[in-house]
Amino acid sequence: LMQAIARVNRVWGDKPGGLVVDYLGIGAELKAALSKYTQGDRDQVRMDADEAVRQTLTNLESALAFLEGAPWRSFFGASPVQRLTLLKQCLEHLLSTQQRDAFIDVALKLEVAYAISAGEERVTAKRNEIALIAALRANLVKYTSGGGRSRATVERDIRQLLSRAVMADGILDVFQSAGLEQPDLSIFSEEFLAEVRGSRHENLAIETLRRLLADEIRSHARTNIVQSTKLSERLDETLRKYHNRAVDSVQVIEELIDLANEIRENAARARELGLSEEEIAFYEALAENGSAKELMAHETLRTLAQLLVQTIRASATIDWTRKEGVRAKMRIEVRKLLARYGYPPDLQKAAVDLVVRQAETIAADWG
């Protein structure tokens, strides 16, 4: 019987609290099943529903308390474009008052309680406020937390954040409404960074940049350990200064933008060198020691990086990272290659170690 109910219990989006569909066909069976429950069981269900209502209203009140000082009350009568601005102002308020985590915790409790109590009249009256809290929580989680989402997903979401107002009554393209052409909003493009620099919501801009940079650096860590280590250290140092109040919000935005520009320039440099993503990773591993870079011609390092990729690919076998014999042979091949192209002997051991570590980092892509 419960399986039958589950199959026909569907929620329709345009009905308050949803709509149970087609219980009529199992009415007799349902009545017989319910008759087996005691009055106490039925009272308990009612008590649970009342408790869910209480939890919903209590958590809603707590969540709205976090927004005191923000113009959230203006949200409901505003146009879609105005709502996007108000949403950003509320997010900025939560970030500037350092209440992000506490707000997310309360908002999540609210959503859980609301899932149970949505059809109750007292809760239905607060549906708009609950929707606002849910939207704020979703945006905080999506744009200001870690996650390891793909670059494509991040890029899509940030474009939506900047160019669209997502509301209950549809999606409005802000640029189209203003009669403007859709700009290039690729992550870390000059136009995107100018948008961030000009944002009036400094804390939201910082969190957005931090999230994007952290995701980008994390993706580099899978292919380029030298570059990702340097970028990660710079990001950590910038955020440390900001948290210690050594720099203000405007300065930290500029430092984060500088870091974003460096990431973009690194990608452009790889293209100029004519090196693949793997080859530039080995190039930087070889050039990590400043002395080697000074002593060896750029073209030699470039050729060496390309040959390293070929040599290591040829040496790599299934599960080679777990086979010490294969690793030892690979080290010998790398050392021979370095010596043949005049890599400084006193720097070879460190270079071999770094090259093999780099190879292990991208080994999964070679499987």
Short mmCIF file of C-alpha atoms in Angstrom, two decimals:
data_model
loop_
_atom_site.label_atom_id
_atom_site.label_comp_id
_atom_site.label_asym_id
_atom_site.label_seq_id
_atom_site.Cartn_x
_atom_site.Cartn_y
_atom_site.Cartn_z
CA LEU A 1 0.00 0.00 0.00
CA MET A 2 2.78 2.42 0.92
CA GLN A 3 4.46 1.77 -2.43
CA ALA A 4 1.19 2.48 -4.21
CA ILE A 5 0.81 5.75 -2.31
CA ALA A 6 4.39 6.73 -3.13
CA ARG A 7 3.74 6.21 -6.83
CA VAL A 8 0.71 8.50 -6.95
CA ASN A 9 1.81 11.10 -4.42
CA ARG A 10 2.95 13.89 -6.70
CA VAL A 11 3.41 17.60 -6.06
CA TRP A 12 2.14 20.09 -8.60
CA GLY A 13 4.07 23.37 -8.72
CA ASP A 14 1.06 25.64 -9.13
CA LYS A 15 -0.83 24.31 -6.10
CA PRO A 16 -0.31 25.72 -2.59
CA GLY A 17 1.52 23.07 -0.59
CA GLY A 18 1.35 20.66 -3.54
CA LEU A 19 -1.42 18.31 -4.57
CA VAL A 20 -1.92 14.62 -3.83
CA VAL A 21 -2.97 12.94 -7.07
CA ASP A 22 -5.27 9.94 -7.60
CA TYR A 23 -5.83 8.65 -4.07
CA LEU A 24 -9.45 7.92 -5.05
CA GLY A 25 -8.53 4.66 -6.75
CA ILE A 26 -7.06 3.23 -3.55
CA GLY A 27 -9.56 4.86 -1.20
CA ALA A 28 -10.91 1.59 0.27
CA GLU A 29 -7.46 0.12 0.88
CA LEU A 30 -6.20 3.37 2.39
CA LYS A 31 -9.20 3.58 4.74
CA ALA A 32 -8.62 -0.01 5.89
CA ALA A 33 -4.95 0.67 6.54
CA LEU A 34 -5.63 3.82 8.53
CA SER A 35 -8.19 2.03 10.68
CA LYS A 36 -5.37 -0.07 12.14
CA TYR A 37 -3.77 3.01 13.68
CA THR A 38 -4.86 4.08 17.15
CA GLN A 39 -6.14 7.54 17.97
CA GLY A 40 -2.82 8.10 19.74
CA ASP A 41 -0.93 7.43 16.52
CA ARG A 42 -3.10 9.97 14.72
CA ASP A 43 -2.60 12.52 17.48
CA GLN A 44 1.17 11.99 17.24
CA VAL A 45 1.08 12.78 13.53
CA ARG A 46 -0.81 15.97 14.33
CA MET A 47 1.71 16.83 17.05
CA ASP A 48 4.60 16.29 14.63
CA ALA A 49 2.96 18.57 12.09
CA ASP A 50 2.41 21.26 14.74
CA GLU A 51 6.05 20.94 15.80
CA ALA A 52 7.17 21.34 12.19
CA VAL A 53 5.12 24.54 11.93
CA ARG A 54 6.66 25.83 15.15
CA GLN A 55 10.17 24.98 13.93
CA THR A 56 9.49 26.64 10.59
CA LEU A 57 8.28 29.90 12.10
CA THR A 58 11.00 29.94 14.77
CA ASN A 59 13.80 29.38 12.28
CA LEU A 60 12.29 31.92 9.88
CA GLU A 61 12.29 34.53 12.64
CA SER A 62 15.92 33.69 13.46
CA ALA A 63 16.96 33.86 9.80
CA LEU A 64 15.28 37.23 9.27
CA ALA A 65 17.04 38.55 12.38
CA PHE A 66 20.35 38.09 10.55
CA LEU A 67 19.06 40.47 7.87
CA GLU A 68 18.35 43.38 10.21
CA GLY A 69 20.03 46.38 8.63
CA ALA A 70 19.57 45.00 5.11
CA PRO A 71 16.67 46.13 2.84
CA TRP A 72 15.07 42.69 2.62
CA ARG A 73 11.52 43.98 3.19
CA SER A 74 11.69 45.90 -0.10
CA PHE A 75 12.37 42.69 -2.00
CA PHE A 76 8.80 41.48 -2.42
CA GLY A 77 7.38 44.59 -4.09
CA ALA A 78 10.41 45.18 -6.31
CA SER A 79 10.86 44.51 -10.01
CA PRO A 80 13.09 41.59 -11.09
CA VAL A 81 16.01 43.95 -11.80
CA GLN A 82 15.59 45.65 -8.42
CA ARG A 83 15.35 42.26 -6.72
CA LEU A 84 18.78 41.28 -8.05
CA THR A 85 20.26 44.43 -6.50
CA LEU A 86 18.46 43.81 -3.21
CA LEU A 87 19.60 40.19 -3.19
CA LYS A 88 23.22 41.31 -3.57
CA GLN A 89 22.75 43.86 -0.78
CA CYS A 90 21.45 41.16 1.54
CA LEU A 91 24.37 38.88 0.66
CA GLU A 92 26.79 41.75 1.23
CA HIS A 93 25.22 42.39 4.63
CA LEU A 94 25.59 38.75 5.71
CA LEU A 95 29.22 38.67 4.60
CA SER A 96 30.17 42.05 6.08
CA THR A 97 28.70 41.08 9.46
CA GLN A 98 30.52 37.71 9.30
CA GLN A 99 27.27 35.80 9.78
CA ARG A 100 27.51 33.58 6.70
CA ASP A 101 27.91 30.20 8.42
CA ALA A 102 25.38 30.88 11.18
CA PHE A 103 22.82 32.08 8.61
CA ILE A 104 23.33 29.00 6.41
CA ASP A 105 22.82 26.73 9.43
CA VAL A 106 19.53 28.38 10.42
CA ALA A 107 18.32 28.59 6.81
CA LEU A 108 18.94 24.88 6.31
CA LYS A 109 16.92 24.05 9.44
CA LEU A 110 14.16 26.29 8.10
CA GLU A 111 14.06 24.47 4.76
CA VAL A 112 13.93 21.06 6.45
CA ALA A 113 11.03 22.13 8.67
CA TYR A 114 9.26 23.81 5.75
CA ALA A 115 9.39 20.60 3.70
CA ILE A 116 7.13 19.02 6.34
CA SER A 117 4.89 21.99 7.12
CA ALA A 118 4.49 23.58 3.67
CA GLY A 119 0.75 22.89 3.44
CA GLU A 120 -0.11 24.49 6.80
CA GLU A 121 -1.95 27.80 6.64
CA ARG A 122 0.33 29.59 9.14
CA VAL A 123 3.35 28.61 7.07
CA THR A 124 1.80 29.41 3.69
CA ALA A 125 1.38 33.01 4.83
CA LYS A 126 5.17 33.25 5.20
CA ARG A 127 6.01 31.54 1.92
CA ASN A 128 7.65 34.60 0.31
CA GLU A 129 9.96 35.24 3.26
CA ILE A 130 10.93 31.56 3.31
CA ALA A 131 11.70 31.65 -0.42
CA LEU A 132 13.98 34.67 0.10
CA ILE A 133 15.89 32.92 2.88
CA ALA A 134 16.28 29.82 0.71
CA ALA A 135 17.56 31.94 -2.20
CA LEU A 136 20.10 33.67 0.02
CA ARG A 137 21.33 30.38 1.44
CA ALA A 138 21.67 28.87 -2.04
CA ASN A 139 23.68 31.85 -3.26
CA LEU A 140 25.97 31.84 -0.23
CA VAL A 141 26.68 28.14 -0.64
CA LYS A 142 27.10 28.35 -4.40
CA TYR A 143 29.33 31.41 -4.67
CA THR A 144 31.25 31.61 -1.39
CA SER A 145 32.14 28.05 -0.40
CA GLY A 146 34.59 25.48 -1.67
CA GLY A 147 33.37 22.68 -3.80
CA GLY A 148 35.51 21.40 -6.59
CA ARG A 149 32.87 22.03 -9.23
CA SER A 150 34.02 22.02 -12.84
CA ARG A 151 35.23 25.22 -14.45
CA ALA A 152 32.29 25.10 -16.86
CA THR A 153 29.83 24.93 -13.96
CA VAL A 154 31.48 27.82 -12.13
CA GLU A 155 31.58 29.91 -15.28
CA ARG A 156 27.90 29.26 -15.98
CA ASP A 157 26.88 30.13 -12.43
CA ILE A 158 28.90 33.34 -12.27
CA ARG A 159 27.50 34.48 -15.58
CA GLN A 160 24.06 33.91 -14.16
CA LEU A 161 24.93 35.85 -11.02
CA LEU A 162 26.17 38.84 -13.00
CA SER A 163 23.75 38.93 -15.91
CA ARG A 164 20.47 37.46 -14.70
CA ALA A 165 17.93 37.96 -12.01
CA VAL A 166 16.36 34.59 -11.23
CA MET A 167 12.95 35.14 -9.69
CA ALA A 168 9.73 33.23 -9.12
CA ASP A 169 8.14 34.95 -12.10
CA GLY A 170 10.88 34.01 -14.56
CA ILE A 171 14.41 34.84 -15.67
CA LEU A 172 15.14 38.37 -16.81
CA ASP A 173 18.25 39.13 -18.82
CA VAL A 174 19.37 42.44 -17.35
CA PHE A 175 21.58 43.40 -20.28
CA GLN A 176 18.88 42.68 -22.83
CA SER A 177 16.35 44.74 -20.87
CA ALA A 178 18.78 47.66 -20.81
CA GLY A 179 19.34 47.41 -24.56
CA LEU A 180 22.99 46.40 -24.14
CA GLU A 181 24.95 43.67 -25.89
CA GLN A 182 25.79 40.64 -23.79
CA PRO A 183 29.40 41.19 -22.65
CA ASP A 184 32.23 38.67 -22.45
CA LEU A 185 31.88 37.29 -18.95
CA SER A 186 34.49 34.55 -19.21
CA ILE A 187 36.10 33.90 -15.87
CA PHE A 188 39.03 36.31 -15.35
CA SER A 189 38.42 38.21 -18.58
CA GLU A 190 39.22 41.92 -18.37
CA GLU A 191 35.52 42.72 -18.53
CA PHE A 192 34.67 40.32 -15.72
CA LEU A 193 37.44 41.67 -13.48
CA ALA A 194 36.37 45.26 -14.21
CA GLU A 195 32.84 44.27 -13.11
CA VAL A 196 34.23 42.89 -9.86
CA ARG A 197 36.45 45.93 -9.27
CA GLY A 198 33.50 48.27 -9.73
CA SER A 199 31.16 46.33 -7.45
CA ARG A 200 29.66 48.28 -4.57
CA HIS A 201 29.34 45.03 -2.63
CA GLU A 202 32.96 44.62 -1.62
CA ASN A 203 32.58 41.60 0.65
CA LEU A 204 30.58 39.73 -1.98
CA ALA A 205 33.22 40.61 -4.58
CA ILE A 206 35.99 39.31 -2.31
CA GLU A 207 34.15 36.06 -1.60
CA THR A 208 33.34 35.56 -5.29
CA LEU A 209 36.96 36.11 -6.32
CA ARG A 210 38.25 33.92 -3.50
CA ARG A 211 35.97 31.10 -4.56
CA LEU A 212 36.85 31.40 -8.24
CA LEU A 213 40.58 31.59 -7.54
CA ALA A 214 40.48 28.64 -5.15
CA ASP A 215 38.64 26.53 -7.74
CA GLU A 216 41.04 27.58 -10.49
CA ILE A 217 44.10 26.82 -8.35
CA ARG A 218 42.60 23.47 -7.38
CA SER A 219 42.22 22.59 -11.06
CA HIS A 220 45.87 23.59 -11.66
CA ALA A 221 46.95 21.28 -8.83
CA ARG A 222 45.87 18.31 -10.94
CA THR A 223 48.20 19.27 -13.78
CA ASN A 224 50.83 21.79 -12.63
CA ILE A 225 52.15 21.47 -9.09
CA VAL A 226 54.70 24.30 -9.38
CA GLN A 227 52.18 26.83 -10.59
CA SER A 228 49.41 25.73 -8.22
CA THR A 229 51.75 25.86 -5.20
CA LYS A 230 52.85 29.41 -5.99
CA LEU A 231 49.31 30.60 -6.66
CA SER A 232 47.96 28.92 -3.54
CA GLU A 233 50.61 30.55 -1.37
CA ARG A 234 49.83 33.96 -2.83
CA LEU A 235 46.09 33.51 -2.28
CA ASP A 236 46.61 32.36 1.31
CA GLU A 237 48.93 35.29 2.03
CA THR A 238 46.50 37.83 0.57
CA LEU A 239 43.58 36.45 2.59
CA ARG A 240 45.73 36.25 5.73
CA LYS A 241 46.58 39.96 5.46
CA TYR A 242 42.91 40.77 4.92
CA HIS A 243 41.73 38.73 7.90
CA ASN A 244 44.43 40.35 10.05
CA ARG A 245 43.22 43.79 8.88
CA ALA A 246 46.63 44.51 7.34
CA VAL A 247 44.85 45.54 4.12
CA ASP A 248 41.35 46.89 3.54
CA SER A 249 38.70 45.44 1.25
CA VAL A 250 39.67 47.64 -1.72
CA GLN A 251 43.31 46.57 -1.47
CA VAL A 252 42.48 42.89 -1.16
CA ILE A 253 40.22 43.06 -4.22
CA GLU A 254 43.11 44.57 -6.19
CA GLU A 255 45.49 41.85 -4.99
CA LEU A 256 42.99 39.13 -5.90
CA ILE A 257 42.49 40.71 -9.33
CA ASP A 258 46.29 40.77 -9.79
CA LEU A 259 46.34 37.07 -8.99
CA ALA A 260 43.52 36.43 -11.48
CA ASN A 261 45.47 38.35 -14.12
CA GLU A 262 48.54 36.22 -13.41
CA ILE A 263 46.50 33.05 -13.99
CA ARG A 264 45.26 34.45 -17.28
CA GLU A 265 48.79 35.49 -18.29
CA ASN A 266 50.14 32.04 -17.45
CA ALA A 267 47.66 30.49 -19.86
CA ALA A 268 48.61 33.03 -22.54
CA ARG A 269 52.33 32.33 -21.98
CA ALA A 270 51.81 28.60 -22.53
CA ARG A 271 50.12 29.35 -25.85
CA GLU A 272 52.95 31.70 -26.88
CA LEU A 273 55.53 29.02 -26.08
CA GLY A 274 53.59 26.53 -28.15
CA LEU A 275 53.45 24.10 -25.24
CA SER A 276 50.59 21.87 -24.18
CA GLU A 277 49.22 21.94 -20.65
CA GLU A 278 51.40 18.94 -19.74
CA GLU A 279 54.51 20.38 -21.40
CA ILE A 280 54.23 23.76 -19.66
CA ALA A 281 53.94 21.93 -16.33
CA PHE A 282 57.28 20.17 -16.94
CA TYR A 283 58.80 23.38 -18.30
CA GLU A 284 57.99 25.15 -15.05
CA ALA A 285 59.26 22.18 -13.02
CA LEU A 286 62.61 22.48 -14.82
CA ALA A 287 62.69 26.27 -14.51
CA GLU A 288 61.68 26.23 -10.85
CA ASN A 289 65.33 26.54 -9.89
CA GLY A 290 66.34 30.05 -10.89
CA SER A 291 69.96 29.03 -11.54
CA ALA A 292 68.91 26.47 -14.15
CA LYS A 293 66.76 29.04 -15.90
CA GLU A 294 69.68 31.48 -16.00
CA LEU A 295 72.20 28.90 -17.23
CA MET A 296 70.03 27.27 -19.90
CA ALA A 297 68.54 28.83 -23.01
CA HIS A 298 64.79 29.19 -23.09
CA GLU A 299 64.54 27.12 -26.28
CA THR A 300 66.54 24.32 -24.65
CA LEU A 301 64.18 24.19 -21.66
CA ARG A 302 61.24 24.20 -24.05
CA THR A 303 62.60 21.26 -26.05
CA LEU A 304 63.52 19.42 -22.87
CA ALA A 305 59.99 19.81 -21.51
CA GLN A 306 58.52 18.34 -24.70
CA LEU A 307 60.94 15.38 -24.62
CA LEU A 308 60.17 14.78 -20.95
CA VAL A 309 56.49 14.32 -21.74
CA GLN A 310 57.34 11.83 -24.49
CA THR A 311 59.85 9.94 -22.31
CA ILE A 312 57.60 9.72 -19.27
CA ARG A 313 54.58 8.68 -21.32
CA ALA A 314 56.66 5.91 -22.86
CA SER A 315 57.83 4.74 -19.42
CA ALA A 316 54.45 4.94 -17.72
CA THR A 317 52.61 1.65 -17.41
CA ILE A 318 49.38 0.69 -15.66
CA ASP A 319 49.65 1.55 -11.94
CA TRP A 320 53.26 2.69 -12.46
CA THR A 321 53.01 5.11 -9.54
CA ARG A 322 52.72 2.09 -7.22
CA LYS A 323 55.61 0.14 -8.77
CA GLU A 324 58.99 1.19 -7.40
CA GLY A 325 60.85 -0.59 -10.20
CA VAL A 326 59.07 1.44 -12.88
CA ARG A 327 59.57 4.64 -10.90
CA ALA A 328 63.30 3.93 -10.56
CA LYS A 329 63.62 3.31 -14.31
CA MET A 330 61.74 6.54 -15.01
CA ARG A 331 64.14 8.48 -12.77
CA ILE A 332 67.10 7.09 -14.69
CA GLU A 333 65.55 8.07 -18.03
CA VAL A 334 64.78 11.58 -16.78
CA ARG A 335 68.31 11.99 -15.38
CA LYS A 336 69.86 10.90 -18.71
CA LEU A 337 67.70 13.38 -20.59
CA LEU A 338 68.64 16.24 -18.27
CA ALA A 339 72.35 15.43 -18.58
CA ARG A 340 72.13 15.21 -22.37
CA TYR A 341 70.71 18.73 -22.60
CA GLY A 342 73.15 20.25 -20.13
CA TYR A 343 70.92 20.66 -17.10
CA PRO A 344 73.22 21.73 -14.19
CA PRO A 345 74.46 18.51 -12.48
CA ASP A 346 74.15 19.93 -8.96
CA LEU A 347 70.47 20.69 -9.60
CA GLN A 348 69.55 17.42 -11.29
CA LYS A 349 68.43 15.48 -8.20
CA ALA A 350 65.94 18.15 -7.14
CA ALA A 351 64.76 18.49 -10.74
CA VAL A 352 64.29 14.73 -11.15
CA ASP A 353 62.29 14.55 -7.91
CA LEU A 354 60.07 17.42 -9.01
CA VAL A 355 59.60 16.05 -12.53
CA VAL A 356 58.56 12.62 -11.20
CA ARG A 357 56.18 14.25 -8.70
CA GLN A 358 54.72 16.25 -11.59
CA ALA A 359 54.34 13.05 -13.61
CA GLU A 360 52.55 11.36 -10.71
CA THR A 361 50.19 14.32 -10.43
CA ILE A 362 48.93 13.97 -13.98
CA ALA A 363 49.23 10.18 -14.15
CA ALA A 364 45.48 9.73 -13.78
CA ASP A 365 44.93 11.50 -17.11
CA TRP A 366 47.31 9.08 -18.79
CA GLY A 367 45.56 5.94 -17.54
#
